[in-house]
Amino acid sequence: MRVGTVKEIKNHEYRVGLTPESVRELVAHGHEVWVETGAGNGIGASDADYEAAGATIKADARVVFDGCEMIVKVKEPQAVERAMLRKGQILYTYLHLAPDPEQTADLVKSGVTAIAYETVTGAGNALPLLKPMSQVAGRMAIQAGATALEKAHGGRGVLLGGVPGVLPGKVVVIGGGVVGFNAAQMAVGLGADVTILDRDPDVLEKLDNHFEGRARTLYSGKAALASLVAEADLVIGAVLIPGAAAPKLVTRDMLSTMKPGSVLVDVAIDQGGCFETSKATTHAEPTYVIDGVVHYCVANMPGAVARTSTYALNNVTLPHALRIADKGWKAALRADPHLAAGLNVHEGKVTYEAVARELGYDYVPVADVIA
């Protein structure tokens, strides 16, 4: 199979779909790899590095899209990229379709076979292709929140860890999954006063055992959430419903109860955000203020640490890319129900139930497509 990767064009997105090491693996399996010139610059990988791994360098994205059977990316294709997709082509990347009707309509219209990293499953309903970026985003959320809390950035002027004689900042983490756990780890490490909210008793028990009192856990009811948000210096939104739009847990009315200069970091923004007042921002302009509360809602947080993120992502995406290239997408999905869960769109049909329900499409089960 001829596999291609292109330079990401989303604002301040420096990751790349394939590292030179991943290219070498694909070539060793007998595949041909085309790479857009400069695609790896953001991770310190030159065109020469890709050529040494066996890739062919192409002058622009159009050539790669036109010539390759499978396109491997990081972020969802932007409008100009979606216009280059075609029937019979495989798109393998993050998609986050539920809150993005325009992208979904374009993918349906193109006829492309779109496999989304974020809905590929693993044992125990895990999301292994989402996990490394959730780890990165969770850890970055505390860094970003700590910066936003500085007075020069519009915040309250609170140091999360405090100092002797001064209380630490209060951090509330909504959601105890991968993002929430990693955010809490970072916040605890800084010496902050941390509370984690979740609705799963097993998750709460696991977190409680891990942190051994260094972070508190609390069942997430409406009253508990409202009370903690009002007291918080920093709130991390770390809620995920696989493939579906995130629920709006922090309402506009709740902002009026918060301290002026407190900060909301919405890691769920890729799925529409879990704060009612969230809107996607970029690394160029990461924050905005509503009712005196600083909002940080960057939709591609891991792109800021592109090298770490790209290698972590390739560790989990490459094995599936190899299976798709080796067997063809249909045989690969038949052989692996976890990979089959990643199919979101195929030849004009929406094959992921949560996306179809959210956006009003007829749902076509993956089993019907690969039969």
mmCIF file of C-alpha atoms in Angstrom:
data_model
loop_
_atom_site.group_PDB
_atom_site.id
_atom_site.type_symbol
_atom_site.label_atom_id
_atom_site.label_comp_id
_atom_site.label_asym_id
_atom_site.label_seq_id
_atom_site.Cartn_x
_atom_site.Cartn_y
_atom_site.Cartn_z
ATOM 1 C CA MET A 1 0.000 0.000 0.000
ATOM 2 C CA ARG A 2 1.113 3.565 -0.613
ATOM 3 C CA VAL A 3 0.813 5.465 2.664
ATOM 4 C CA GLY A 4 1.160 9.217 3.009
ATOM 5 C CA THR A 5 1.580 11.782 5.752
ATOM 6 C CA VAL A 6 1.369 15.551 5.397
ATOM 7 C CA LYS A 7 2.321 18.659 7.339
ATOM 8 C CA GLU A 8 -0.395 19.511 9.865
ATOM 9 C CA ILE A 9 -1.987 22.893 9.110
ATOM 10 C CA LYS A 10 -4.140 23.497 12.181
ATOM 11 C CA ASN A 11 -3.066 26.566 14.159
ATOM 12 C CA HIS A 12 0.201 25.864 16.012
ATOM 13 C CA GLU A 13 -0.024 22.132 15.362
ATOM 14 C CA TYR A 14 3.512 20.752 15.152
ATOM 15 C CA ARG A 15 2.929 17.012 15.481
ATOM 16 C CA VAL A 16 3.137 14.681 12.496
ATOM 17 C CA GLY A 17 1.303 11.469 11.684
ATOM 18 C CA LEU A 18 4.384 9.320 11.080
ATOM 19 C CA THR A 19 7.864 9.552 12.586
ATOM 20 C CA PRO A 20 10.889 8.437 10.527
ATOM 21 C CA GLU A 21 10.980 5.319 12.701
ATOM 22 C CA SER A 22 7.359 4.522 11.797
ATOM 23 C CA VAL A 23 8.162 5.063 8.131
ATOM 24 C CA ARG A 24 10.989 2.553 8.425
ATOM 25 C CA GLU A 25 8.572 -0.039 9.845
ATOM 26 C CA LEU A 26 6.059 0.475 7.034
ATOM 27 C CA VAL A 27 8.790 0.215 4.402
ATOM 28 C CA ALA A 28 10.091 -2.977 6.046
ATOM 29 C CA HIS A 29 6.587 -4.419 5.573
ATOM 30 C CA GLY A 30 6.838 -3.740 1.849
ATOM 31 C CA HIS A 31 4.837 -0.516 1.700
ATOM 32 C CA GLU A 32 5.654 2.770 -0.002
ATOM 33 C CA VAL A 33 5.541 5.973 2.062
ATOM 34 C CA TRP A 34 5.171 9.521 0.759
ATOM 35 C CA VAL A 35 5.887 12.438 3.080
ATOM 36 C CA GLU A 36 5.148 16.094 2.384
ATOM 37 C CA THR A 37 8.301 18.176 2.582
ATOM 38 C CA GLY A 38 8.724 19.755 5.994
ATOM 39 C CA ALA A 39 6.097 17.528 7.622
ATOM 40 C CA GLY A 40 8.451 16.536 10.430
ATOM 41 C CA ASN A 41 10.019 19.911 11.131
ATOM 42 C CA GLY A 42 7.947 20.404 14.267
ATOM 43 C CA ILE A 43 9.455 17.301 15.903
ATOM 44 C CA GLY A 44 12.975 17.924 14.659
ATOM 45 C CA ALA A 45 12.768 15.356 11.846
ATOM 46 C CA SER A 46 14.173 16.582 8.528
ATOM 47 C CA ASP A 47 13.304 15.471 5.014
ATOM 48 C CA ALA A 48 16.687 13.728 4.986
ATOM 49 C CA ASP A 49 15.678 11.739 8.080
ATOM 50 C CA TYR A 50 12.557 10.528 6.298
ATOM 51 C CA GLU A 51 14.462 9.704 3.123
ATOM 52 C CA ALA A 52 16.987 7.709 5.153
ATOM 53 C CA ALA A 53 14.045 5.728 6.557
ATOM 54 C CA GLY A 54 12.859 4.925 3.031
ATOM 55 C CA ALA A 55 10.243 7.612 2.378
ATOM 56 C CA THR A 56 9.757 9.607 -0.792
ATOM 57 C CA ILE A 57 9.512 13.354 -0.192
ATOM 58 C CA LYS A 58 6.769 15.182 -2.088
ATOM 59 C CA ALA A 59 6.509 18.911 -2.723
ATOM 60 C CA ASP A 60 3.025 19.531 -1.324
ATOM 61 C CA ALA A 61 0.018 17.972 0.368
ATOM 62 C CA ARG A 62 -2.014 17.772 -2.844
ATOM 63 C CA VAL A 63 0.463 15.329 -4.368
ATOM 64 C CA VAL A 64 0.361 13.142 -1.249
ATOM 65 C CA PHE A 65 -3.453 13.156 -1.023
ATOM 66 C CA ASP A 66 -3.814 12.423 -4.740
ATOM 67 C CA GLY A 67 -1.257 9.625 -4.790
ATOM 68 C CA CYS A 68 -1.779 7.686 -1.562
ATOM 69 C CA GLU A 69 -4.259 4.998 -0.606
ATOM 70 C CA MET A 70 -4.026 5.787 3.121
ATOM 71 C CA ILE A 71 -3.427 9.175 4.727
ATOM 72 C CA VAL A 72 -2.071 9.123 8.286
ATOM 73 C CA LYS A 73 -2.495 12.385 10.191
ATOM 74 C CA VAL A 74 -2.778 13.678 13.733
ATOM 75 C CA LYS A 75 -5.584 16.244 13.804
ATOM 76 C CA GLU A 76 -8.879 16.228 11.955
ATOM 77 C CA PRO A 77 -8.541 17.270 8.299
ATOM 78 C CA GLN A 78 -9.111 20.970 7.768
ATOM 79 C CA ALA A 79 -11.529 22.148 5.054
ATOM 80 C CA VAL A 80 -8.840 22.425 2.375
ATOM 81 C CA GLU A 81 -7.664 18.893 3.200
ATOM 82 C CA ARG A 82 -11.166 17.437 3.242
ATOM 83 C CA ALA A 83 -11.629 18.725 -0.292
ATOM 84 C CA MET A 84 -8.750 16.444 -1.368
ATOM 85 C CA LEU A 85 -10.183 13.226 0.093
ATOM 86 C CA ARG A 86 -11.853 10.684 -2.160
ATOM 87 C CA LYS A 87 -13.815 7.463 -2.268
ATOM 88 C CA GLY A 88 -11.627 4.409 -1.874
ATOM 89 C CA GLN A 89 -9.080 6.280 0.254
ATOM 90 C CA ILE A 90 -8.416 5.573 3.951
ATOM 91 C CA LEU A 91 -8.074 8.437 6.442
ATOM 92 C CA TYR A 92 -6.484 7.409 9.745
ATOM 93 C CA THR A 93 -6.362 10.235 12.315
ATOM 94 C CA TYR A 94 -8.161 11.928 15.203
ATOM 95 C CA LEU A 95 -11.599 13.110 14.035
ATOM 96 C CA HIS A 96 -13.823 14.111 17.009
ATOM 97 C CA LEU A 97 -16.889 14.279 14.764
ATOM 98 C CA ALA A 98 -19.759 14.599 17.258
ATOM 99 C CA PRO A 99 -19.370 18.370 17.832
ATOM 100 C CA ASP A 100 -18.257 19.051 14.242
ATOM 101 C CA PRO A 101 -21.142 18.839 11.749
ATOM 102 C CA GLU A 102 -19.189 20.572 8.955
ATOM 103 C CA GLN A 103 -16.341 18.089 9.049
ATOM 104 C CA THR A 104 -18.748 15.159 9.233
ATOM 105 C CA ALA A 105 -20.720 16.418 6.222
ATOM 106 C CA ASP A 106 -17.523 16.826 4.197
ATOM 107 C CA LEU A 107 -16.271 13.342 5.074
ATOM 108 C CA VAL A 108 -19.651 11.827 4.199
ATOM 109 C CA LYS A 109 -19.669 13.707 0.889
ATOM 110 C CA SER A 110 -16.095 12.667 0.022
ATOM 111 C CA GLY A 111 -16.781 8.939 0.264
ATOM 112 C CA VAL A 112 -13.584 8.405 2.248
ATOM 113 C CA THR A 113 -13.142 5.551 4.720
ATOM 114 C CA ALA A 114 -12.382 7.412 7.956
ATOM 115 C CA ILE A 115 -10.932 5.595 10.968
ATOM 116 C CA ALA A 116 -10.761 7.721 14.123
ATOM 117 C CA TYR A 117 -8.010 7.181 16.671
ATOM 118 C CA GLU A 118 -10.243 8.294 19.524
ATOM 119 C CA THR A 119 -12.863 5.544 19.098
ATOM 120 C CA VAL A 120 -10.534 2.574 18.579
ATOM 121 C CA THR A 121 -11.032 0.442 21.681
ATOM 122 C CA GLY A 122 -8.924 -1.883 23.791
ATOM 123 C CA ALA A 123 -9.457 -4.444 26.524
ATOM 124 C CA GLY A 124 -11.916 -3.326 29.181
ATOM 125 C CA ASN A 125 -13.405 -0.612 26.938
ATOM 126 C CA ALA A 126 -10.144 1.340 27.080
ATOM 127 C CA LEU A 127 -9.280 3.897 24.399
ATOM 128 C CA PRO A 128 -5.600 3.105 23.796
ATOM 129 C CA LEU A 129 -5.062 5.513 20.880
ATOM 130 C CA LEU A 130 -6.542 8.379 22.876
ATOM 131 C CA LYS A 131 -4.713 7.542 26.091
ATOM 132 C CA PRO A 132 -1.233 8.983 25.370
ATOM 133 C CA MET A 133 -2.630 12.323 24.235
ATOM 134 C CA SER A 134 -4.951 12.339 27.246
ATOM 135 C CA GLN A 135 -1.914 11.794 29.434
ATOM 136 C CA VAL A 136 -0.130 14.705 27.783
ATOM 137 C CA ALA A 137 -3.197 16.978 27.885
ATOM 138 C CA GLY A 138 -3.892 16.164 31.532
ATOM 139 C CA ARG A 139 -0.374 17.071 32.534
ATOM 140 C CA MET A 140 -0.354 20.178 30.359
ATOM 141 C CA ALA A 141 -3.685 21.317 31.803
ATOM 142 C CA ILE A 142 -2.024 22.078 35.130
ATOM 143 C CA GLN A 143 0.872 23.896 33.454
ATOM 144 C CA ALA A 144 -1.557 25.946 31.377
ATOM 145 C CA GLY A 145 -3.809 26.602 34.360
ATOM 146 C CA ALA A 146 -0.893 27.662 36.547
ATOM 147 C CA THR A 147 0.239 30.149 33.890
ATOM 148 C CA ALA A 148 -3.293 31.498 33.400
ATOM 149 C CA LEU A 149 -3.562 32.061 37.155
ATOM 150 C CA GLU A 150 -0.659 34.513 37.022
ATOM 151 C CA LYS A 151 -1.800 38.122 37.309
ATOM 152 C CA ALA A 152 -0.066 39.106 34.066
ATOM 153 C CA HIS A 153 -2.267 36.586 32.236
ATOM 154 C CA GLY A 154 -5.537 37.754 33.807
ATOM 155 C CA GLY A 155 -5.578 35.331 36.717
ATOM 156 C CA ARG A 156 -5.965 35.779 40.477
ATOM 157 C CA GLY A 157 -2.229 35.839 41.094
ATOM 158 C CA VAL A 158 -2.257 32.501 42.937
ATOM 159 C CA LEU A 159 0.696 30.095 43.138
ATOM 160 C CA LEU A 160 -0.783 26.595 43.092
ATOM 161 C CA GLY A 161 1.690 25.200 45.585
ATOM 162 C CA GLY A 162 1.553 28.158 47.931
ATOM 163 C CA VAL A 163 4.542 28.898 50.195
ATOM 164 C CA PRO A 164 5.120 28.412 53.927
ATOM 165 C CA GLY A 165 2.504 30.466 55.730
ATOM 166 C CA VAL A 166 0.271 30.870 52.665
ATOM 167 C CA LEU A 167 -2.344 28.280 51.647
ATOM 168 C CA PRO A 168 -1.950 26.519 48.275
ATOM 169 C CA GLY A 169 -4.346 27.055 45.397
ATOM 170 C CA LYS A 170 -7.487 24.931 45.163
ATOM 171 C CA VAL A 171 -7.691 22.683 42.103
ATOM 172 C CA VAL A 172 -10.901 20.861 41.155
ATOM 173 C CA VAL A 173 -10.627 18.107 38.550
ATOM 174 C CA ILE A 174 -13.939 17.055 36.977
ATOM 175 C CA GLY A 175 -13.535 13.480 35.768
ATOM 176 C CA GLY A 176 -11.216 10.801 37.100
ATOM 177 C CA GLY A 177 -10.206 9.133 33.833
ATOM 178 C CA VAL A 178 -6.840 9.350 32.115
ATOM 179 C CA VAL A 179 -6.908 13.154 31.728
ATOM 180 C CA GLY A 180 -8.143 13.735 35.261
ATOM 181 C CA PHE A 181 -5.687 11.317 36.831
ATOM 182 C CA ASN A 182 -2.720 12.909 35.067
ATOM 183 C CA ALA A 183 -3.908 16.419 35.897
ATOM 184 C CA ALA A 184 -4.307 15.459 39.542
ATOM 185 C CA GLN A 185 -0.829 13.912 39.616
ATOM 186 C CA MET A 186 0.716 17.143 38.368
ATOM 187 C CA ALA A 187 -1.333 19.319 40.715
ATOM 188 C CA VAL A 188 -0.469 17.150 43.720
ATOM 189 C CA GLY A 189 3.183 17.274 42.705
ATOM 190 C CA LEU A 190 3.055 21.072 42.807
ATOM 191 C CA GLY A 191 1.581 20.971 46.295
ATOM 192 C CA ALA A 192 -1.903 22.198 45.377
ATOM 193 C CA ASP A 193 -5.097 21.430 47.306
ATOM 194 C CA VAL A 194 -6.705 18.912 44.912
ATOM 195 C CA THR A 195 -10.198 17.431 44.727
ATOM 196 C CA ILE A 196 -11.251 14.958 42.011
ATOM 197 C CA LEU A 197 -14.911 14.490 41.073
ATOM 198 C CA ASP A 198 -16.288 11.390 39.351
ATOM 199 C CA ARG A 199 -19.497 9.332 39.294
ATOM 200 C CA ASP A 200 -17.944 5.858 39.135
ATOM 201 C CA PRO A 201 -17.374 4.376 42.622
ATOM 202 C CA ASP A 202 -14.641 2.065 41.288
ATOM 203 C CA VAL A 203 -12.764 5.019 39.782
ATOM 204 C CA LEU A 204 -13.081 6.983 43.023
ATOM 205 C CA GLU A 205 -11.754 4.038 45.019
ATOM 206 C CA LYS A 206 -8.808 3.581 42.657
ATOM 207 C CA LEU A 207 -7.926 7.281 42.859
ATOM 208 C CA ASP A 208 -8.297 7.340 46.625
ATOM 209 C CA ASN A 209 -5.961 4.374 47.003
ATOM 210 C CA HIS A 210 -3.408 5.887 44.642
ATOM 211 C CA PHE A 211 -3.216 9.353 46.167
ATOM 212 C CA GLU A 212 -3.414 8.184 49.802
ATOM 213 C CA GLY A 213 -4.887 11.446 51.033
ATOM 214 C CA ARG A 214 -2.727 13.763 48.914
ATOM 215 C CA ALA A 215 -5.845 14.408 46.786
ATOM 216 C CA ARG A 216 -9.452 14.101 47.900
ATOM 217 C CA THR A 217 -12.153 12.322 45.922
ATOM 218 C CA LEU A 218 -15.858 13.141 45.858
ATOM 219 C CA TYR A 219 -18.901 11.732 44.102
ATOM 220 C CA SER A 220 -19.932 14.211 41.394
ATOM 221 C CA GLY A 221 -23.455 15.399 42.102
ATOM 222 C CA LYS A 222 -24.823 18.793 41.115
ATOM 223 C CA ALA A 223 -24.568 20.257 44.614
ATOM 224 C CA ALA A 224 -21.027 19.001 45.186
ATOM 225 C CA LEU A 225 -19.882 20.288 41.802
ATOM 226 C CA ALA A 226 -21.418 23.730 42.308
ATOM 227 C CA SER A 227 -19.897 24.078 45.777
ATOM 228 C CA LEU A 228 -16.395 23.072 44.726
ATOM 229 C CA VAL A 229 -16.373 25.189 41.560
ATOM 230 C CA ALA A 230 -17.304 28.253 43.615
ATOM 231 C CA GLU A 231 -14.294 27.707 45.906
ATOM 232 C CA ALA A 232 -11.770 26.741 43.209
ATOM 233 C CA ASP A 233 -8.844 28.691 41.885
ATOM 234 C CA LEU A 234 -8.443 26.264 38.971
ATOM 235 C CA VAL A 235 -11.029 23.888 37.472
ATOM 236 C CA ILE A 236 -9.956 21.183 35.012
ATOM 237 C CA GLY A 237 -12.680 19.782 32.727
ATOM 238 C CA ALA A 238 -11.666 16.179 32.035
ATOM 239 C CA VAL A 239 -14.953 14.546 31.041
ATOM 240 C CA LEU A 240 -15.245 12.039 28.186
ATOM 241 C CA ILE A 241 -18.145 10.141 26.639
ATOM 242 C CA PRO A 242 -16.450 8.123 23.860
ATOM 243 C CA GLY A 243 -17.286 9.521 20.445
ATOM 244 C CA ALA A 244 -20.069 11.773 21.743
ATOM 245 C CA ALA A 245 -20.306 15.440 22.649
ATOM 246 C CA ALA A 246 -19.197 16.236 26.188
ATOM 247 C CA PRO A 247 -21.934 17.160 28.698
ATOM 248 C CA LYS A 248 -22.044 20.804 29.824
ATOM 249 C CA LEU A 249 -21.369 20.388 33.533
ATOM 250 C CA VAL A 250 -20.304 23.904 34.518
ATOM 251 C CA THR A 251 -23.075 26.337 33.561
ATOM 252 C CA ARG A 252 -22.915 30.055 32.796
ATOM 253 C CA ASP A 253 -24.750 30.766 36.051
ATOM 254 C CA MET A 254 -22.038 28.956 38.027
ATOM 255 C CA LEU A 255 -19.418 31.403 36.760
ATOM 256 C CA SER A 256 -20.987 34.185 38.812
ATOM 257 C CA THR A 257 -20.213 32.195 41.983
ATOM 258 C CA MET A 258 -16.526 31.813 41.133
ATOM 259 C CA LYS A 259 -13.674 34.005 42.341
ATOM 260 C CA PRO A 260 -12.617 36.775 39.930
ATOM 261 C CA GLY A 261 -9.491 35.638 38.100
ATOM 262 C CA SER A 262 -10.089 31.948 38.682
ATOM 263 C CA VAL A 263 -9.364 29.668 35.722
ATOM 264 C CA LEU A 264 -11.245 27.011 33.745
ATOM 265 C CA VAL A 265 -9.194 24.624 31.575
ATOM 266 C CA ASP A 266 -11.457 22.594 29.275
ATOM 267 C CA VAL A 267 -9.564 19.531 28.073
ATOM 268 C CA ALA A 268 -12.865 18.173 26.680
ATOM 269 C CA ILE A 269 -13.021 20.960 24.085
ATOM 270 C CA ASP A 270 -12.236 18.495 21.253
ATOM 271 C CA GLN A 271 -15.640 16.963 21.996
ATOM 272 C CA GLY A 272 -17.402 20.309 22.330
ATOM 273 C CA GLY A 273 -16.300 21.136 25.872
ATOM 274 C CA CYS A 274 -17.789 20.451 29.301
ATOM 275 C CA PHE A 275 -18.275 24.098 30.310
ATOM 276 C CA GLU A 276 -21.283 25.940 28.889
ATOM 277 C CA THR A 277 -19.121 28.986 28.114
ATOM 278 C CA SER A 278 -16.353 27.044 26.345
ATOM 279 C CA LYS A 279 -15.318 27.829 22.782
ATOM 280 C CA ALA A 280 -12.267 26.416 21.050
ATOM 281 C CA THR A 281 -9.124 28.551 21.199
ATOM 282 C CA THR A 282 -5.635 28.187 19.754
ATOM 283 C CA HIS A 283 -2.091 28.265 21.063
ATOM 284 C CA ALA A 284 -1.794 31.718 19.462
ATOM 285 C CA GLU A 285 -4.696 33.081 21.552
ATOM 286 C CA PRO A 286 -5.301 30.445 24.229
ATOM 287 C CA THR A 287 -7.521 32.294 26.691
ATOM 288 C CA TYR A 288 -10.520 34.594 26.974
ATOM 289 C CA VAL A 289 -12.479 35.958 29.936
ATOM 290 C CA ILE A 290 -16.195 35.648 30.688
ATOM 291 C CA ASP A 291 -17.696 37.048 33.898
ATOM 292 C CA GLY A 292 -14.214 37.539 35.305
ATOM 293 C CA VAL A 293 -13.241 33.868 34.818
ATOM 294 C CA VAL A 294 -10.297 32.997 32.561
ATOM 295 C CA HIS A 295 -11.084 30.226 30.054
ATOM 296 C CA TYR A 296 -8.330 28.098 28.466
ATOM 297 C CA CYS A 297 -9.856 25.953 25.714
ATOM 298 C CA VAL A 298 -7.045 25.039 23.294
ATOM 299 C CA ALA A 299 -8.256 22.174 21.115
ATOM 300 C CA ASN A 300 -4.824 20.721 20.353
ATOM 301 C CA MET A 301 -2.956 21.096 23.627
ATOM 302 C CA PRO A 302 -0.443 18.269 22.949
ATOM 303 C CA GLY A 303 0.663 20.053 19.766
ATOM 304 C CA ALA A 304 2.696 22.416 21.947
ATOM 305 C CA VAL A 305 4.950 19.537 23.024
ATOM 306 C CA ALA A 306 5.058 18.036 19.570
ATOM 307 C CA ARG A 307 8.041 15.740 19.850
ATOM 308 C CA THR A 308 6.894 14.012 23.040
ATOM 309 C CA SER A 309 3.331 13.796 21.748
ATOM 310 C CA THR A 310 4.209 12.492 18.284
ATOM 311 C CA TYR A 311 6.372 9.672 19.561
ATOM 312 C CA ALA A 312 3.829 8.726 22.232
ATOM 313 C CA LEU A 313 1.083 8.710 19.601
ATOM 314 C CA ASN A 314 3.051 6.676 17.052
ATOM 315 C CA ASN A 315 3.734 4.040 19.698
ATOM 316 C CA VAL A 316 0.030 3.184 19.723
ATOM 317 C CA THR A 317 -1.132 4.098 16.207
ATOM 318 C CA LEU A 318 1.596 2.351 14.209
ATOM 319 C CA PRO A 319 0.574 -1.267 14.971
ATOM 320 C CA HIS A 320 -2.907 -0.630 13.579
ATOM 321 C CA ALA A 321 -1.502 1.299 10.601
ATOM 322 C CA LEU A 322 0.641 -1.720 9.770
ATOM 323 C CA ARG A 323 -2.360 -4.071 9.972
ATOM 324 C CA ILE A 324 -4.447 -1.807 7.743
ATOM 325 C CA ALA A 325 -1.649 -1.559 5.188
ATOM 326 C CA ASP A 326 -0.775 -5.259 5.340
ATOM 327 C CA LYS A 327 -4.313 -6.664 5.136
ATOM 328 C CA GLY A 328 -6.378 -3.852 3.647
ATOM 329 C CA TRP A 329 -8.805 -1.916 5.827
ATOM 330 C CA LYS A 330 -11.729 -4.314 5.522
ATOM 331 C CA ALA A 331 -9.791 -7.466 6.435
ATOM 332 C CA ALA A 332 -8.007 -5.625 9.242
ATOM 333 C CA LEU A 333 -11.317 -4.509 10.744
ATOM 334 C CA ARG A 334 -12.837 -7.981 10.371
ATOM 335 C CA ALA A 335 -9.880 -9.459 12.247
ATOM 336 C CA ASP A 336 -9.936 -6.921 15.082
ATOM 337 C CA PRO A 337 -13.197 -5.672 16.618
ATOM 338 C CA HIS A 338 -11.249 -3.073 18.602
ATOM 339 C CA LEU A 339 -9.958 -1.509 15.386
ATOM 340 C CA ALA A 340 -13.420 -1.853 13.825
ATOM 341 C CA ALA A 341 -14.745 0.451 16.550
ATOM 342 C CA GLY A 342 -12.600 3.182 15.000
ATOM 343 C CA LEU A 343 -14.549 3.290 11.738
ATOM 344 C CA ASN A 344 -16.666 6.453 11.840
ATOM 345 C CA VAL A 345 -17.487 7.130 8.167
ATOM 346 C CA HIS A 346 -17.401 4.926 5.060
ATOM 347 C CA GLU A 347 -18.530 5.780 1.543
ATOM 348 C CA GLY A 348 -21.122 8.297 2.660
ATOM 349 C CA LYS A 349 -22.383 6.326 5.662
ATOM 350 C CA VAL A 350 -21.887 7.181 9.345
ATOM 351 C CA THR A 351 -20.799 4.009 11.113
ATOM 352 C CA TYR A 352 -20.321 5.272 14.681
ATOM 353 C CA GLU A 353 -23.593 5.330 16.595
ATOM 354 C CA ALA A 354 -22.863 8.267 18.914
ATOM 355 C CA VAL A 355 -21.905 10.485 15.969
ATOM 356 C CA ALA A 356 -24.969 9.474 13.953
ATOM 357 C CA ARG A 357 -27.253 10.140 16.924
ATOM 358 C CA GLU A 358 -25.633 13.481 17.769
ATOM 359 C CA LEU A 359 -25.708 14.839 14.210
ATOM 360 C CA GLY A 360 -28.900 13.263 12.879
ATOM 361 C CA TYR A 361 -27.494 10.734 10.417
ATOM 362 C CA ASP A 362 -28.802 7.246 9.789
ATOM 363 C CA TYR A 363 -26.556 4.839 11.658
ATOM 364 C CA VAL A 364 -25.035 1.960 9.673
ATOM 365 C CA PRO A 365 -23.336 -0.651 11.883
ATOM 366 C CA VAL A 366 -19.699 -1.409 11.068
ATOM 367 C CA ALA A 367 -20.612 -5.099 10.809
ATOM 368 C CA ASP A 368 -22.829 -4.308 7.820
ATOM 369 C CA VAL A 369 -20.003 -2.451 6.072
ATOM 370 C CA ILE A 370 -17.313 -5.099 6.537
ATOM 371 C CA ALA A 371 -19.548 -8.143 5.954
#
